[in-house]
Amino acid sequence: QVQLAESGGGLVQAGGSLSLSCAASGSISSFDVMDWYRRTPGKERELVAAITEVGKTNYADSVKGRFTISRDTAKNTLYLQMNNMKPEDTAVYYCHARETKWSGPFHYWGQGTQVTVSS
């Protein structure tokens, strides 16, 4: 079973940038979609950005134009480049991947990484 591990979180000032990585323990070629979610205490989990196996991307309105999702199948890694960050981007960010098999979809989650944006 593939495991996902996020890294790159931390503290940044408003207007700054952070880059998150999600390294998979195995090949990500079988994942039909990979995405980043975030969760803030008291709020529902939010889909931040997604990328399909053919490179199609989708973003939450709140991050469009500021965040960029990408994946490198050679390195088995998913990325999230976050620019012009805002205090409301503060959250725990989770990497997620879906693998659709004949028996149904399988979901994989990372452990999360804290991102804090100070004003």
Backbone as numpy.savetxt, mean C-alpha at the origin, in Angstrom:
# Nx Ny Nz CAx CAy CAz Cx Cy Cz
2.91 -20.34 1.68 2.08 -19.16 1.68 2.95 -17.92 1.68
2.63 -16.99 0.79 3.41 -15.77 0.68 3.14 -14.85 1.86
4.17 -14.25 2.37 4.03 -13.27 3.43 4.43 -11.90 2.91
3.75 -10.87 3.44 4.01 -9.49 3.05 4.58 -8.72 4.22
5.57 -7.88 3.95 6.19 -7.10 5.02 6.38 -5.67 4.55
5.70 -4.74 5.23 5.83 -3.33 4.90 7.04 -2.72 5.58
7.55 -1.67 4.98 8.62 -0.88 5.58 8.55 0.53 5.01
9.24 1.45 5.69 9.32 2.81 5.18 8.46 3.82 5.90
7.66 3.36 6.85 6.86 4.31 7.60 7.71 5.16 8.52
7.09 6.18 9.08 7.82 7.05 9.99 7.12 8.36 10.17
7.87 9.33 10.64 7.35 10.67 10.93 7.86 11.65 9.86
6.95 12.45 9.34 7.32 13.43 8.32 6.49 14.69 8.55
7.05 15.81 8.18 6.31 17.06 8.30 5.35 17.22 7.12
4.30 17.99 7.35 3.36 18.27 6.27 4.10 18.87 5.08
3.74 18.39 3.90 4.41 18.83 2.69 5.57 17.93 2.30
5.97 17.06 3.18 7.09 16.17 2.93 6.68 14.90 2.20
7.65 13.99 2.07 7.43 12.76 1.32 7.91 11.54 2.10
7.26 10.43 1.83 7.68 9.13 2.35 7.45 8.09 1.26
8.25 7.05 1.32 8.08 5.96 0.37 7.92 4.66 1.14
6.81 3.98 0.92 6.56 2.70 1.56 6.90 1.56 0.61
7.37 0.48 1.18 7.65 -0.73 0.40 6.92 -1.90 1.04
6.55 -2.85 0.23 5.92 -4.08 0.70 6.62 -5.23 0.00
7.46 -5.91 0.74 8.23 -7.01 0.17 7.49 -8.33 0.39
7.35 -9.08 -0.68 6.70 -10.39 -0.59 7.76 -11.47 -0.45
7.43 -12.50 0.30 8.37 -13.59 0.52 8.47 -14.52 -0.68
7.55 -14.36 -1.61 7.56 -15.16 -2.82 7.17 -14.32 -4.01
6.88 -14.97 -5.10 6.54 -14.26 -6.32 5.20 -13.53 -6.20
5.17 -12.31 -6.74 3.92 -11.56 -6.75 3.23 -11.67 -8.11
3.78 -12.43 -8.99 3.24 -12.55 -10.34 1.84 -13.15 -10.35
1.52 -13.92 -9.33 0.21 -14.57 -9.29 -0.86 -13.69 -8.66
-0.47 -12.53 -8.16 -1.44 -11.63 -7.55 -2.12 -10.82 -8.64
-3.44 -10.90 -8.72 -4.13 -10.13 -9.75 -4.31 -8.67 -9.34
-4.23 -8.39 -8.06 -4.26 -7.01 -7.60 -3.48 -6.89 -6.30
-2.78 -5.79 -6.16 -2.10 -5.43 -4.92 -2.49 -4.01 -4.57
-2.62 -3.76 -3.30 -3.05 -2.41 -2.92 -2.56 -2.03 -1.53
-2.76 -0.76 -1.24 -2.43 -0.18 0.05 -3.73 0.29 0.70
-3.90 -0.10 1.94 -5.00 0.39 2.75 -4.40 1.18 3.91
-5.23 1.98 4.55 -4.81 2.64 5.77 -5.96 2.66 6.76
-5.57 2.71 8.02 -6.57 2.73 9.07 -6.16 3.73 10.13
-7.12 4.55 10.51 -6.95 5.52 11.57 -7.92 5.16 12.69
-7.50 5.29 13.94 -8.41 4.97 15.05 -9.74 5.72 14.92
-10.81 4.97 15.04 -12.13 5.58 14.96 -12.69 5.68 13.55
-11.90 5.28 12.58 -12.35 5.33 11.18 -12.28 3.95 10.56
-13.05 3.77 9.52 -13.00 2.51 8.79 -11.73 2.42 7.96
-11.35 1.21 7.67 -10.20 1.00 6.80 -10.48 1.60 5.43
-9.50 2.28 4.88 -9.67 3.00 3.62 -8.71 2.46 2.56
-9.24 2.20 1.39 -8.39 1.84 0.27 -7.70 3.09 -0.24
-6.39 3.07 -0.26 -5.60 4.23 -0.67 -5.27 4.16 -2.15
-4.73 3.03 -2.57 -4.32 2.89 -3.97 -4.24 1.41 -4.32
-4.51 1.10 -5.58 -4.48 -0.28 -6.04 -3.80 -0.36 -7.40
-3.21 -1.53 -7.67 -2.60 -1.75 -8.97 -2.85 -3.19 -9.38
-3.28 -3.37 -10.63 -3.57 -4.71 -11.11 -2.31 -5.34 -11.71
-2.44 -6.61 -12.08 -1.30 -7.34 -12.63 -0.87 -6.77 -13.98
-1.75 -6.00 -14.63 -1.37 -5.40 -15.91 -1.00 -3.92 -15.74
-0.93 -3.48 -14.49 -0.45 -2.14 -14.24 -1.50 -1.05 -14.16
-2.76 -1.42 -14.21 -3.81 -0.42 -14.07 -3.89 0.03 -12.63
-3.96 1.33 -12.42 -3.95 1.87 -11.06 -5.26 2.58 -10.73
-5.51 2.68 -9.43 -6.70 3.35 -8.94 -6.35 3.99 -7.61
-6.86 5.21 -7.38 -6.51 5.95 -6.17 -7.75 6.49 -5.49
-7.66 6.60 -4.18 -8.68 7.32 -3.44 -8.60 8.79 -3.83
-9.76 9.44 -3.85 -9.78 10.85 -4.24 -8.87 11.70 -3.35
-8.75 11.31 -2.10 -7.98 12.10 -1.14 -6.47 12.08 -1.41
-6.02 11.13 -2.23 -4.57 11.03 -2.47 -4.20 11.21 -3.93
-5.18 11.37 -4.80 -4.90 11.53 -6.23 -4.00 12.73 -6.47
-2.99 12.50 -7.30 -2.04 13.56 -7.61 -0.92 13.69 -6.61
-1.03 12.99 -5.47 0.01 13.07 -4.44 0.71 11.73 -4.23
-0.03 10.64 -4.34 0.51 9.30 -4.11 0.65 8.55 -5.43
1.66 7.69 -5.49 1.86 6.85 -6.67 2.14 5.42 -6.23
1.36 4.49 -6.76 1.56 3.08 -6.46 2.27 2.42 -7.63
3.15 1.50 -7.31 3.86 0.77 -8.37 4.25 -0.61 -7.83
4.59 -1.49 -8.73 5.02 -2.83 -8.32 6.18 -3.27 -9.21
7.09 -4.00 -8.62 8.26 -4.51 -9.33 8.23 -6.03 -9.19
7.85 -6.71 -10.24 7.73 -8.16 -10.15 9.10 -8.83 -10.04
10.12 -8.19 -10.55 11.47 -8.77 -10.44 11.94 -8.77 -8.99
11.53 -7.76 -8.23 11.91 -7.65 -6.83 10.81 -8.13 -5.89
9.68 -8.54 -6.47 8.55 -9.00 -5.66 8.17 -7.96 -4.60
8.06 -6.74 -5.03 7.84 -5.63 -4.10 6.80 -4.66 -4.64
5.96 -4.19 -3.73 4.96 -3.17 -4.01 5.43 -1.88 -3.35
5.19 -0.75 -4.01 5.63 0.53 -3.47 4.47 1.53 -3.39
4.66 2.49 -2.52 3.74 3.62 -2.45 4.58 4.87 -2.20
4.67 5.72 -3.19 5.36 6.98 -3.04 4.35 8.03 -2.63
4.60 8.66 -1.51 3.67 9.64 -0.96 4.34 11.01 -0.93
3.79 11.94 -1.67 4.32 13.32 -1.74 3.31 14.32 -1.22
3.80 15.50 -0.89 2.94 16.57 -0.39 1.97 16.04 0.67
2.54 15.41 1.64 1.73 14.74 2.64 1.03 15.73 3.56
-0.12 15.27 4.07 -0.96 16.09 4.93 -1.16 15.37 6.26
-1.48 16.13 7.30 -1.72 15.49 8.61 -2.80 14.41 8.53
-3.78 14.58 7.67 -4.84 13.58 7.56 -4.37 12.29 6.89
-3.14 12.25 6.41 -2.57 11.00 5.90 -2.05 10.11 7.02
-2.03 10.65 8.23 -1.56 9.88 9.38 -2.44 8.64 9.58
-1.80 7.49 9.61 -2.53 6.23 9.73 -1.54 5.08 9.78
-2.06 3.90 10.04 -1.28 2.68 9.83 -1.59 2.20 8.41
-0.55 2.00 7.64 -0.70 1.60 6.24 -0.43 0.10 6.11
-1.34 -0.55 5.39 -1.26 -2.00 5.22 -1.14 -2.34 3.74
-0.30 -3.29 3.48 -0.16 -3.85 2.14 -1.11 -5.05 2.03
-1.76 -5.17 0.91 -2.70 -6.27 0.68 -2.50 -6.81 -0.73
-2.71 -8.09 -0.87 -2.63 -8.71 -2.19 -3.73 -9.76 -2.32
-4.26 -9.88 -3.53 -5.28 -10.87 -3.80 -4.81 -11.81 -4.90
-4.97 -13.06 -4.61 -4.63 -14.10 -5.58 -5.90 -14.90 -5.84
-6.34 -14.89 -7.08 -7.57 -15.59 -7.42 -7.22 -16.96 -7.99
-7.64 -17.99 -7.28 -7.41 -19.37 -7.71 -8.74 -19.99 -8.13
-8.67 -21.19 -8.61 -9.89 -21.85 -9.06 -10.87 -22.02 -7.90
-10.34 -22.13 -6.70 -11.18 -22.33 -5.52 -11.69 -21.02 -4.93
-11.23 -19.89 -5.48 -11.68 -18.61 -4.97 -10.53 -17.67 -4.67
-10.83 -16.47 -4.23 -9.77 -15.50 -3.94 -9.09 -15.77 -2.60
-7.78 -15.55 -2.59 -7.01 -15.62 -1.36 -6.47 -14.21 -1.08
-6.52 -13.82 0.18 -6.07 -12.49 0.55 -4.86 -12.58 1.48
-3.91 -11.74 1.20 -2.70 -11.67 2.01 -2.56 -10.24 2.55
-2.13 -10.14 3.81 -1.98 -8.84 4.46 -0.62 -8.73 5.12
-0.07 -7.53 5.09 1.12 -7.25 5.86 0.73 -6.86 7.27
1.73 -6.61 8.10 1.48 -6.32 9.52 1.19 -4.85 9.75
1.46 -4.01 8.74 1.20 -2.59 8.85 2.42 -1.79 9.25
2.44 -0.55 8.80 3.51 0.37 9.17 2.92 1.73 9.48
3.38 2.33 10.57 2.80 3.61 11.02 3.38 4.77 10.21
2.50 5.62 9.75 2.89 6.87 9.09 2.27 8.02 9.86
3.10 8.95 10.27 2.64 10.10 11.02 3.09 11.38 10.33
2.14 12.27 10.06 2.44 13.53 9.40 2.14 14.65 10.39
3.16 15.40 10.72 2.98 16.50 11.67 2.67 17.80 10.94
1.88 18.63 11.58 1.49 19.90 10.95 2.47 21.01 11.26
